[in-house]
Amino acid sequence: MSPGACCCYMYQWFLKHCSIMSTVTPAHQLSSVPAKDILPFQSRQQPAVRLYPLSNYTFGTKETQPEEDASVKDRLKRLEEYYEKHGMRRSCEAILVCHEHNHPHVLMLQIANAFFKLPGDYIPHDVDEIEGFKTRLNDRLAPTGSLAEKDDHDWNVFDTLAQWYRPNFETFMYPFLPPHVTRPKECKKLYFIQLPTEKVLSVPKNMKLLAVPLFELYDNSQRYGPQLSAIPHYLSRYRWEFVDEDGKIVSWTPGGEVDERVKTKILAGGENGHAESGADPDVKMETKGEEPAAA
């Protein structure tokens, strides 16, 4: 268990066994001790990014999307064939961020109850980078059927957060290009997607869509791998404004204490197209042609 996950577990255990419960809303967490005045500490930073609550978004499921390759060996073989025809493969993945209890959560996919990945994929060799990326995102997350009428199928590609390189036809990727490598086989970009106030997202039935808090990802490469566990580092450059369901800013960076209710949430998906028993009942769930997903 990583140090961050261990601290989180101990904190949750303490709250549970000491019967500590807060009934004060974030907008009214006041103190009789005024904060010390300090000089501004935000030079050379972008304007604060607004994050909207998880409950603002509607999550559903759509038809299964089987993996293109049956094994890692097959995937690397297909990469080799692609490279021989078109050169370096371009891949794009999205970091979509919302908040729950005023803590940033990253939306990611889980496959076979074990493998985690960000939404996105490689883009065709003859397609523009951003347009191809948006098409891949819509393939993976855009709603279908009646839910599609509620969504504009567009994405705000806000910033490039990282680039990872695959030097050889192997599983290893690095956030730098090794000096002896002049022709990488693949370059993967991670984009920060700024979510609007509301949006409808649908996940294939053979996958799950999770909302993972940053403290769960941090220093947790054993569970999420080096790419996903580095996301808190990428996002640390931003200052956040946390907005509630009424559009009011209730918290901002630097924030308050850790909330014991903050944890990974299953939003949609799974083999039966429904969220499992860890889902948040306050999150809107819809499925195509089925009853709304239950908690």
PDB file of N, CA and C in Angstrom, residues 45-132:
ATOM      1  N   GLN A  45       0.954  31.799 -13.252  1.00  0.00           N
ATOM      2  CA  GLN A  45      -0.015  30.712 -13.274  1.00  0.00           C
ATOM      3  C   GLN A  45      -1.197  31.093 -14.144  1.00  0.00           C
ATOM      4  N   GLN A  46      -1.817  30.075 -14.739  1.00  0.00           N
ATOM      5  CA  GLN A  46      -3.019  30.311 -15.506  1.00  0.00           C
ATOM      6  C   GLN A  46      -4.161  30.692 -14.566  1.00  0.00           C
ATOM      7  N   PRO A  47      -5.197  31.338 -15.101  1.00  0.00           N
ATOM      8  CA  PRO A  47      -6.375  31.620 -14.268  1.00  0.00           C
ATOM      9  C   PRO A  47      -6.937  30.338 -13.672  1.00  0.00           C
ATOM     10  N   ALA A  48      -7.585  30.470 -12.541  1.00  0.00           N
ATOM     11  CA  ALA A  48      -8.138  29.298 -11.862  1.00  0.00           C
ATOM     12  C   ALA A  48      -9.115  28.554 -12.771  1.00  0.00           C
ATOM     13  N   VAL A  49      -9.080  27.238 -12.673  1.00  0.00           N
ATOM     14  CA  VAL A  49      -9.951  26.374 -13.471  1.00  0.00           C
ATOM     15  C   VAL A  49     -11.146  25.970 -12.623  1.00  0.00           C
ATOM     16  N   ARG A  50     -12.329  26.125 -13.163  1.00  0.00           N
ATOM     17  CA  ARG A  50     -13.535  25.764 -12.423  1.00  0.00           C
ATOM     18  C   ARG A  50     -13.859  24.288 -12.605  1.00  0.00           C
ATOM     19  N   LEU A  51     -14.137  23.639 -11.485  1.00  0.00           N
ATOM     20  CA  LEU A  51     -14.564  22.243 -11.489  1.00  0.00           C
ATOM     21  C   LEU A  51     -16.004  22.176 -10.997  1.00  0.00           C
ATOM     22  N   TYR A  52     -16.798  21.372 -11.714  1.00  0.00           N
ATOM     23  CA  TYR A  52     -18.212  21.244 -11.379  1.00  0.00           C
ATOM     24  C   TYR A  52     -18.462  19.914 -10.675  1.00  0.00           C
ATOM     25  N   PRO A  53     -19.518  19.836  -9.877  1.00  0.00           N
ATOM     26  CA  PRO A  53     -19.741  18.626  -9.069  1.00  0.00           C
ATOM     27  C   PRO A  53     -20.096  17.418  -9.910  1.00  0.00           C
ATOM     28  N   LEU A  54     -19.733  16.263  -9.404  1.00  0.00           N
ATOM     29  CA  LEU A  54     -20.009  15.004 -10.081  1.00  0.00           C
ATOM     30  C   LEU A  54     -21.496  14.827 -10.346  1.00  0.00           C
ATOM     31  N   SER A  55     -22.320  15.334  -9.450  1.00  0.00           N
ATOM     32  CA  SER A  55     -23.768  15.182  -9.592  1.00  0.00           C
ATOM     33  C   SER A  55     -24.343  15.978 -10.755  1.00  0.00           C
ATOM     34  N   ASN A  56     -23.555  16.884 -11.346  1.00  0.00           N
ATOM     35  CA  ASN A  56     -24.023  17.636 -12.509  1.00  0.00           C
ATOM     36  C   ASN A  56     -24.041  16.802 -13.781  1.00  0.00           C
ATOM     37  N   TYR A  57     -23.365  15.663 -13.773  1.00  0.00           N
ATOM     38  CA  TYR A  57     -23.186  14.883 -14.992  1.00  0.00           C
ATOM     39  C   TYR A  57     -24.060  13.633 -14.970  1.00  0.00           C
ATOM     40  N   THR A  58     -24.533  13.272 -16.152  1.00  0.00           N
ATOM     41  CA  THR A  58     -25.367  12.089 -16.318  1.00  0.00           C
ATOM     42  C   THR A  58     -24.534  10.989 -16.949  1.00  0.00           C
ATOM     43  N   PHE A  59     -24.561   9.801 -16.367  1.00  0.00           N
ATOM     44  CA  PHE A  59     -23.750   8.685 -16.834  1.00  0.00           C
ATOM     45  C   PHE A  59     -24.656   7.533 -17.248  1.00  0.00           C
ATOM     46  N   GLY A  60     -24.327   6.928 -18.386  1.00  0.00           N
ATOM     47  CA  GLY A  60     -25.100   5.797 -18.875  1.00  0.00           C
ATOM     48  C   GLY A  60     -24.201   4.769 -19.522  1.00  0.00           C
ATOM     49  N   THR A  61     -24.804   3.786 -20.166  1.00  0.00           N
ATOM     50  CA  THR A  61     -24.055   2.728 -20.840  1.00  0.00           C
ATOM     51  C   THR A  61     -24.526   2.609 -22.283  1.00  0.00           C
ATOM     52  N   LYS A  62     -23.683   1.993 -23.101  1.00  0.00           N
ATOM     53  CA  LYS A  62     -24.031   1.734 -24.494  1.00  0.00           C
ATOM     54  C   LYS A  62     -23.454   0.391 -24.900  1.00  0.00           C
ATOM     55  N   GLU A  63     -23.540   0.075 -26.177  1.00  0.00           N
ATOM     56  CA  GLU A  63     -23.147  -1.245 -26.645  1.00  0.00           C
ATOM     57  C   GLU A  63     -21.688  -1.560 -26.323  1.00  0.00           C
ATOM     58  N   THR A  64     -21.427  -2.844 -26.124  1.00  0.00           N
ATOM     59  CA  THR A  64     -20.079  -3.315 -25.808  1.00  0.00           C
ATOM     60  C   THR A  64     -19.095  -2.950 -26.914  1.00  0.00           C
ATOM     61  N   GLN A  65     -17.887  -2.566 -26.522  1.00  0.00           N
ATOM     62  CA  GLN A  65     -16.799  -2.295 -27.459  1.00  0.00           C
ATOM     63  C   GLN A  65     -15.639  -3.228 -27.129  1.00  0.00           C
ATOM     64  N   PRO A  66     -15.559  -4.369 -27.805  1.00  0.00           N
ATOM     65  CA  PRO A  66     -14.487  -5.324 -27.500  1.00  0.00           C
ATOM     66  C   PRO A  66     -13.114  -4.758 -27.831  1.00  0.00           C
ATOM     67  N   GLU A  67     -12.123  -5.203 -27.106  1.00  0.00           N
ATOM     68  CA  GLU A  67     -10.751  -4.789 -27.358  1.00  0.00           C
ATOM     69  C   GLU A  67     -10.289  -5.301 -28.722  1.00  0.00           C
ATOM     70  N   GLU A  68      -9.464  -4.497 -29.401  1.00  0.00           N
ATOM     71  CA  GLU A  68      -8.991  -4.884 -30.729  1.00  0.00           C
ATOM     72  C   GLU A  68      -8.042  -6.073 -30.675  1.00  0.00           C
ATOM     73  N   ASP A  69      -7.341  -6.229 -29.565  1.00  0.00           N
ATOM     74  CA  ASP A  69      -6.326  -7.276 -29.463  1.00  0.00           C
ATOM     75  C   ASP A  69      -6.636  -8.189 -28.291  1.00  0.00           C
ATOM     76  N   ALA A  70      -6.399  -9.474 -28.512  1.00  0.00           N
ATOM     77  CA  ALA A  70      -6.680 -10.464 -27.471  1.00  0.00           C
ATOM     78  C   ALA A  70      -5.602 -10.499 -26.398  1.00  0.00           C
ATOM     79  N   SER A  71      -4.411 -10.000 -26.700  1.00  0.00           N
ATOM     80  CA  SER A  71      -3.304 -10.049 -25.745  1.00  0.00           C
ATOM     81  C   SER A  71      -2.362  -8.880 -25.989  1.00  0.00           C
ATOM     82  N   VAL A  72      -1.462  -8.668 -25.045  1.00  0.00           N
ATOM     83  CA  VAL A  72      -0.455  -7.619 -25.194  1.00  0.00           C
ATOM     84  C   VAL A  72       0.445  -7.918 -26.384  1.00  0.00           C
ATOM     85  N   LYS A  73       0.762  -9.184 -26.581  1.00  0.00           N
ATOM     86  CA  LYS A  73       1.597  -9.577 -27.715  1.00  0.00           C
ATOM     87  C   LYS A  73       0.946  -9.191 -29.031  1.00  0.00           C
ATOM     88  N   ASP A  74      -0.359  -9.421 -29.147  1.00  0.00           N
ATOM     89  CA  ASP A  74      -1.071  -9.049 -30.372  1.00  0.00           C
ATOM     90  C   ASP A  74      -1.089  -7.535 -30.559  1.00  0.00           C
ATOM     91  N   ARG A  75      -1.233  -6.798 -29.469  1.00  0.00           N
ATOM     92  CA  ARG A  75      -1.263  -5.338 -29.564  1.00  0.00           C
ATOM     93  C   ARG A  75       0.074  -4.787 -30.050  1.00  0.00           C
ATOM     94  N   LEU A  76       1.166  -5.331 -29.540  1.00  0.00           N
ATOM     95  CA  LEU A  76       2.484  -4.880 -29.975  1.00  0.00           C
ATOM     96  C   LEU A  76       2.764  -5.290 -31.415  1.00  0.00           C
ATOM     97  N   LYS A  77       2.245  -6.445 -31.816  1.00  0.00           N
ATOM     98  CA  LYS A  77       2.394  -6.881 -33.197  1.00  0.00           C
ATOM     99  C   LYS A  77       1.660  -5.934 -34.137  1.00  0.00           C
ATOM    100  N   ARG A  78       0.476  -5.508 -33.750  1.00  0.00           N
ATOM    101  CA  ARG A  78      -0.288  -4.564 -34.576  1.00  0.00           C
ATOM    102  C   ARG A  78       0.420  -3.212 -34.636  1.00  0.00           C
ATOM    103  N   LEU A  79       1.045  -2.793 -33.527  1.00  0.00           N
ATOM    104  CA  LEU A  79       1.821  -1.559 -33.531  1.00  0.00           C
ATOM    105  C   LEU A  79       2.985  -1.650 -34.507  1.00  0.00           C
ATOM    106  N   GLU A  80       3.640  -2.794 -34.521  1.00  0.00           N
ATOM    107  CA  GLU A  80       4.769  -2.984 -35.439  1.00  0.00           C
ATOM    108  C   GLU A  80       4.316  -2.893 -36.890  1.00  0.00           C
ATOM    109  N   GLU A  81       3.180  -3.489 -37.197  1.00  0.00           N
ATOM    110  CA  GLU A  81       2.644  -3.418 -38.562  1.00  0.00           C
ATOM    111  C   GLU A  81       2.264  -1.987 -38.927  1.00  0.00           C
ATOM    112  N   TYR A  82       1.690  -1.265 -37.964  1.00  0.00           N
ATOM    113  CA  TYR A  82       1.331   0.137 -38.202  1.00  0.00           C
ATOM    114  C   TYR A  82       2.583   0.965 -38.477  1.00  0.00           C
ATOM    115  N   TYR A  83       3.622   0.754 -37.675  1.00  0.00           N
ATOM    116  CA  TYR A  83       4.845   1.540 -37.816  1.00  0.00           C
ATOM    117  C   TYR A  83       5.493   1.323 -39.183  1.00  0.00           C
ATOM    118  N   GLU A  84       5.473   0.108 -39.669  1.00  0.00           N
ATOM    119  CA  GLU A  84       6.061  -0.192 -40.975  1.00  0.00           C
ATOM    120  C   GLU A  84       5.333   0.537 -42.100  1.00  0.00           C
ATOM    121  N   LYS A  85       4.042   0.772 -41.926  1.00  0.00           N
ATOM    122  CA  LYS A  85       3.254   1.439 -42.969  1.00  0.00           C
ATOM    123  C   LYS A  85       3.245   2.961 -42.831  1.00  0.00           C
ATOM    124  N   HIS A  86       3.124   3.458 -41.591  1.00  0.00           N
ATOM    125  CA  HIS A  86       2.842   4.880 -41.400  1.00  0.00           C
ATOM    126  C   HIS A  86       3.841   5.605 -40.508  1.00  0.00           C
ATOM    127  N   GLY A  87       4.783   4.912 -39.896  1.00  0.00           N
ATOM    128  CA  GLY A  87       5.702   5.565 -38.983  1.00  0.00           C
ATOM    129  C   GLY A  87       5.148   5.638 -37.570  1.00  0.00           C
ATOM    130  N   MET A  88       5.644   6.583 -36.791  1.00  0.00           N
ATOM    131  CA  MET A  88       5.270   6.686 -35.379  1.00  0.00           C
ATOM    132  C   MET A  88       3.752   6.822 -35.205  1.00  0.00           C
ATOM    133  N   ARG A  89       3.215   6.033 -34.293  1.00  0.00           N
ATOM    134  CA  ARG A  89       1.785   6.101 -34.017  1.00  0.00           C
ATOM    135  C   ARG A  89       1.494   7.230 -33.026  1.00  0.00           C
ATOM    136  N   ARG A  90       0.432   7.972 -33.281  1.00  0.00           N
ATOM    137  CA  ARG A  90       0.010   9.068 -32.406  1.00  0.00           C
ATOM    138  C   ARG A  90      -1.185   8.606 -31.577  1.00  0.00           C
ATOM    139  N   SER A  91      -1.047   8.713 -30.275  1.00  0.00           N
ATOM    140  CA  SER A  91      -2.138   8.342 -29.376  1.00  0.00           C
ATOM    141  C   SER A  91      -2.492   9.533 -28.491  1.00  0.00           C
ATOM    142  N   CYS A  92      -3.762   9.658 -28.179  1.00  0.00           N
ATOM    143  CA  CYS A  92      -4.244  10.757 -27.342  1.00  0.00           C
ATOM    144  C   CYS A  92      -5.189  10.211 -26.283  1.00  0.00           C
ATOM    145  N   GLU A  93      -5.034  10.675 -25.057  1.00  0.00           N
ATOM    146  CA  GLU A  93      -5.926  10.277 -23.969  1.00  0.00           C
ATOM    147  C   GLU A  93      -6.363  11.510 -23.191  1.00  0.00           C
ATOM    148  N   ALA A  94      -7.542  11.407 -22.595  1.00  0.00           N
ATOM    149  CA  ALA A  94      -8.162  12.561 -21.946  1.00  0.00           C
ATOM    150  C   ALA A  94      -8.114  12.443 -20.433  1.00  0.00           C
ATOM    151  N   ILE A  95      -7.788  13.547 -19.783  1.00  0.00           N
ATOM    152  CA  ILE A  95      -7.906  13.670 -18.333  1.00  0.00           C
ATOM    153  C   ILE A  95      -9.092  14.589 -18.068  1.00  0.00           C
ATOM    154  N   LEU A  96     -10.215  13.984 -17.693  1.00  0.00           N
ATOM    155  CA  LEU A  96     -11.446  14.713 -17.411  1.00  0.00           C
ATOM    156  C   LEU A  96     -11.587  14.847 -15.900  1.00  0.00           C
ATOM    157  N   VAL A  97     -11.767  16.063 -15.433  1.00  0.00           N
ATOM    158  CA  VAL A  97     -11.753  16.329 -13.994  1.00  0.00           C
ATOM    159  C   VAL A  97     -13.062  16.991 -13.568  1.00  0.00           C
ATOM    160  N   CYS A  98     -13.647  16.460 -12.520  1.00  0.00           N
ATOM    161  CA  CYS A  98     -14.778  17.094 -11.844  1.00  0.00           C
ATOM    162  C   CYS A  98     -14.440  17.084 -10.351  1.00  0.00           C
ATOM    163  N   HIS A  99     -15.405  17.393  -9.496  1.00  0.00           N
ATOM    164  CA  HIS A  99     -15.090  17.341  -8.071  1.00  0.00           C
ATOM    165  C   HIS A  99     -16.221  16.693  -7.293  1.00  0.00           C
ATOM    166  N   GLU A 100     -15.858  16.108  -6.180  1.00  0.00           N
ATOM    167  CA  GLU A 100     -16.794  15.526  -5.232  1.00  0.00           C
ATOM    168  C   GLU A 100     -16.345  15.957  -3.842  1.00  0.00           C
ATOM    169  N   HIS A 101     -17.216  16.623  -3.101  1.00  0.00           N
ATOM    170  CA  HIS A 101     -16.868  17.162  -1.782  1.00  0.00           C
ATOM    171  C   HIS A 101     -15.620  18.043  -1.851  1.00  0.00           C
ATOM    172  N   ASN A 102     -15.544  18.845  -2.910  1.00  0.00           N
ATOM    173  CA  ASN A 102     -14.468  19.828  -3.083  1.00  0.00           C
ATOM    174  C   ASN A 102     -13.084  19.192  -3.184  1.00  0.00           C
ATOM    175  N   HIS A 103     -13.023  18.026  -3.792  1.00  0.00           N
ATOM    176  CA  HIS A 103     -11.734  17.392  -4.080  1.00  0.00           C
ATOM    177  C   HIS A 103     -11.758  16.911  -5.530  1.00  0.00           C
ATOM    178  N   PRO A 104     -10.706  17.204  -6.330  1.00  0.00           N
ATOM    179  CA  PRO A 104     -10.709  16.811  -7.740  1.00  0.00           C
ATOM    180  C   PRO A 104     -10.757  15.292  -7.913  1.00  0.00           C
ATOM    181  N   HIS A 105     -11.571  14.856  -8.848  1.00  0.00           N
ATOM    182  CA  HIS A 105     -11.685  13.452  -9.232  1.00  0.00           C
ATOM    183  C   HIS A 105     -11.423  13.334 -10.732  1.00  0.00           C
ATOM    184  N   VAL A 106     -10.701  12.301 -11.124  1.00  0.00           N
ATOM    185  CA  VAL A 106     -10.400  12.036 -12.529  1.00  0.00           C
ATOM    186  C   VAL A 106     -11.290  10.901 -13.016  1.00  0.00           C
ATOM    187  N   LEU A 107     -11.926  11.094 -14.173  1.00  0.00           N
ATOM    188  CA  LEU A 107     -12.761  10.053 -14.759  1.00  0.00           C
ATOM    189  C   LEU A 107     -11.882   9.118 -15.578  1.00  0.00           C
ATOM    190  N   MET A 108     -11.943   7.838 -15.281  1.00  0.00           N
ATOM    191  CA  MET A 108     -11.157   6.862 -16.029  1.00  0.00           C
ATOM    192  C   MET A 108     -11.935   5.566 -16.177  1.00  0.00           C
ATOM    193  N   LEU A 109     -11.478   4.748 -17.102  1.00  0.00           N
ATOM    194  CA  LEU A 109     -12.138   3.492 -17.421  1.00  0.00           C
ATOM    195  C   LEU A 109     -11.439   2.337 -16.725  1.00  0.00           C
ATOM    196  N   GLN A 110     -12.228   1.337 -16.369  1.00  0.00           N
ATOM    197  CA  GLN A 110     -11.687   0.097 -15.820  1.00  0.00           C
ATOM    198  C   GLN A 110     -12.181  -1.055 -16.682  1.00  0.00           C
ATOM    199  N   ILE A 111     -11.259  -1.908 -17.083  1.00  0.00           N
ATOM    200  CA  ILE A 111     -11.567  -3.043 -17.947  1.00  0.00           C
ATOM    201  C   ILE A 111     -11.244  -4.325 -17.200  1.00  0.00           C
ATOM    202  N   ALA A 112     -12.180  -5.262 -17.243  1.00  0.00           N
ATOM    203  CA  ALA A 112     -12.005  -6.579 -16.611  1.00  0.00           C
ATOM    204  C   ALA A 112     -11.725  -6.463 -15.114  1.00  0.00           C
ATOM    205  N   ASN A 113     -12.284  -5.444 -14.483  1.00  0.00           N
ATOM    206  CA  ASN A 113     -12.150  -5.256 -13.036  1.00  0.00           C
ATOM    207  C   ASN A 113     -10.710  -5.120 -12.561  1.00  0.00           C
ATOM    208  N   ALA A 114      -9.789  -4.834 -13.472  1.00  0.00           N
ATOM    209  CA  ALA A 114      -8.389  -4.768 -13.058  1.00  0.00           C
ATOM    210  C   ALA A 114      -7.616  -3.677 -13.788  1.00  0.00           C
ATOM    211  N   PHE A 115      -7.797  -3.579 -15.088  1.00  0.00           N
ATOM    212  CA  PHE A 115      -6.967  -2.710 -15.918  1.00  0.00           C
ATOM    213  C   PHE A 115      -7.592  -1.321 -16.009  1.00  0.00           C
ATOM    214  N   PHE A 116      -6.820  -0.301 -15.656  1.00  0.00           N
ATOM    215  CA  PHE A 116      -7.300   1.078 -15.685  1.00  0.00           C
ATOM    216  C   PHE A 116      -6.698   1.815 -16.882  1.00  0.00           C
ATOM    217  N   LYS A 117      -7.498   2.671 -17.493  1.00  0.00           N
ATOM    218  CA  LYS A 117      -7.000   3.475 -18.604  1.00  0.00           C
ATOM    219  C   LYS A 117      -7.830   4.746 -18.719  1.00  0.00           C
ATOM    220  N   LEU A 118      -7.247   5.739 -19.377  1.00  0.00           N
ATOM    221  CA  LEU A 118      -7.960   6.974 -19.654  1.00  0.00           C
ATOM    222  C   LEU A 118      -8.715   6.844 -20.967  1.00  0.00           C
ATOM    223  N   PRO A 119      -9.823   7.576 -21.141  1.00  0.00           N
ATOM    224  CA  PRO A 119     -10.531   7.530 -22.415  1.00  0.00           C
ATOM    225  C   PRO A 119      -9.670   8.106 -23.530  1.00  0.00           C
ATOM    226  N   GLY A 120      -9.699   7.464 -24.668  1.00  0.00           N
ATOM    227  CA  GLY A 120      -8.899   7.876 -25.809  1.00  0.00           C
ATOM    228  C   GLY A 120      -8.323   6.668 -26.511  1.00  0.00           C
ATOM    229  N   ASP A 121      -7.519   6.917 -27.543  1.00  0.00           N
ATOM    230  CA  ASP A 121      -6.939   5.819 -28.318  1.00  0.00           C
ATOM    231  C   ASP A 121      -5.977   6.427 -29.327  1.00  0.00           C
ATOM    232  N   TYR A 122      -5.414   5.567 -30.173  1.00  0.00           N
ATOM    233  CA  TYR A 122      -4.560   6.082 -31.240  1.00  0.00           C
ATOM    234  C   TYR A 122      -5.443   6.714 -32.312  1.00  0.00           C
ATOM    235  N   ILE A 123      -4.884   7.670 -33.045  1.00  0.00           N
ATOM    236  CA  ILE A 123      -5.640   8.331 -34.101  1.00  0.00           C
ATOM    237  C   ILE A 123      -5.071   7.925 -35.458  1.00  0.00           C
ATOM    238  N   PRO A 124      -5.906   7.852 -36.486  1.00  0.00           N
ATOM    239  CA  PRO A 124      -5.439   7.442 -37.813  1.00  0.00           C
ATOM    240  C   PRO A 124      -4.319   8.346 -38.313  1.00  0.00           C
ATOM    241  N   HIS A 125      -3.476   7.800 -39.154  1.00  0.00           N
ATOM    242  CA  HIS A 125      -2.282   8.519 -39.604  1.00  0.00           C
ATOM    243  C   HIS A 125      -2.610   9.733 -40.469  1.00  0.00           C
ATOM    244  N   ASP A 126      -3.780   9.739 -41.111  1.00  0.00           N
ATOM    245  CA  ASP A 126      -4.121  10.802 -42.051  1.00  0.00           C
ATOM    246  C   ASP A 126      -5.179  11.760 -41.506  1.00  0.00           C
ATOM    247  N   VAL A 127      -5.353  11.797 -40.184  1.00  0.00           N
ATOM    248  CA  VAL A 127      -6.379  12.630 -39.559  1.00  0.00           C
ATOM    249  C   VAL A 127      -5.714  13.670 -38.660  1.00  0.00           C
ATOM    250  N   ASP A 128      -6.280  14.887 -38.644  1.00  0.00           N
ATOM    251  CA  ASP A 128      -5.779  15.951 -37.771  1.00  0.00           C
ATOM    252  C   ASP A 128      -5.793  15.505 -36.312  1.00  0.00           C
ATOM    253  N   GLU A 129      -4.799  15.946 -35.574  1.00  0.00           N
ATOM    254  CA  GLU A 129      -4.620  15.495 -34.186  1.00  0.00           C
ATOM    255  C   GLU A 129      -5.842  15.754 -33.309  1.00  0.00           C
ATOM    256  N   ILE A 130      -6.296  16.999 -33.241  1.00  0.00           N
ATOM    257  CA  ILE A 130      -7.396  17.343 -32.340  1.00  0.00           C
ATOM    258  C   ILE A 130      -8.715  16.758 -32.825  1.00  0.00           C
ATOM    259  N   GLU A 131      -8.975  16.853 -34.114  1.00  0.00           N
ATOM    260  CA  GLU A 131     -10.222  16.295 -34.638  1.00  0.00           C
ATOM    261  C   GLU A 131     -10.260  14.780 -34.456  1.00  0.00           C
ATOM    262  N   GLY A 132      -9.124  14.135 -34.705  1.00  0.00           N
ATOM    263  CA  GLY A 132      -9.065  12.693 -34.500  1.00  0.00           C
ATOM    264  C   GLY A 132      -9.248  12.316 -33.042  1.00  0.00           C
TER     265      GLY A 132
END
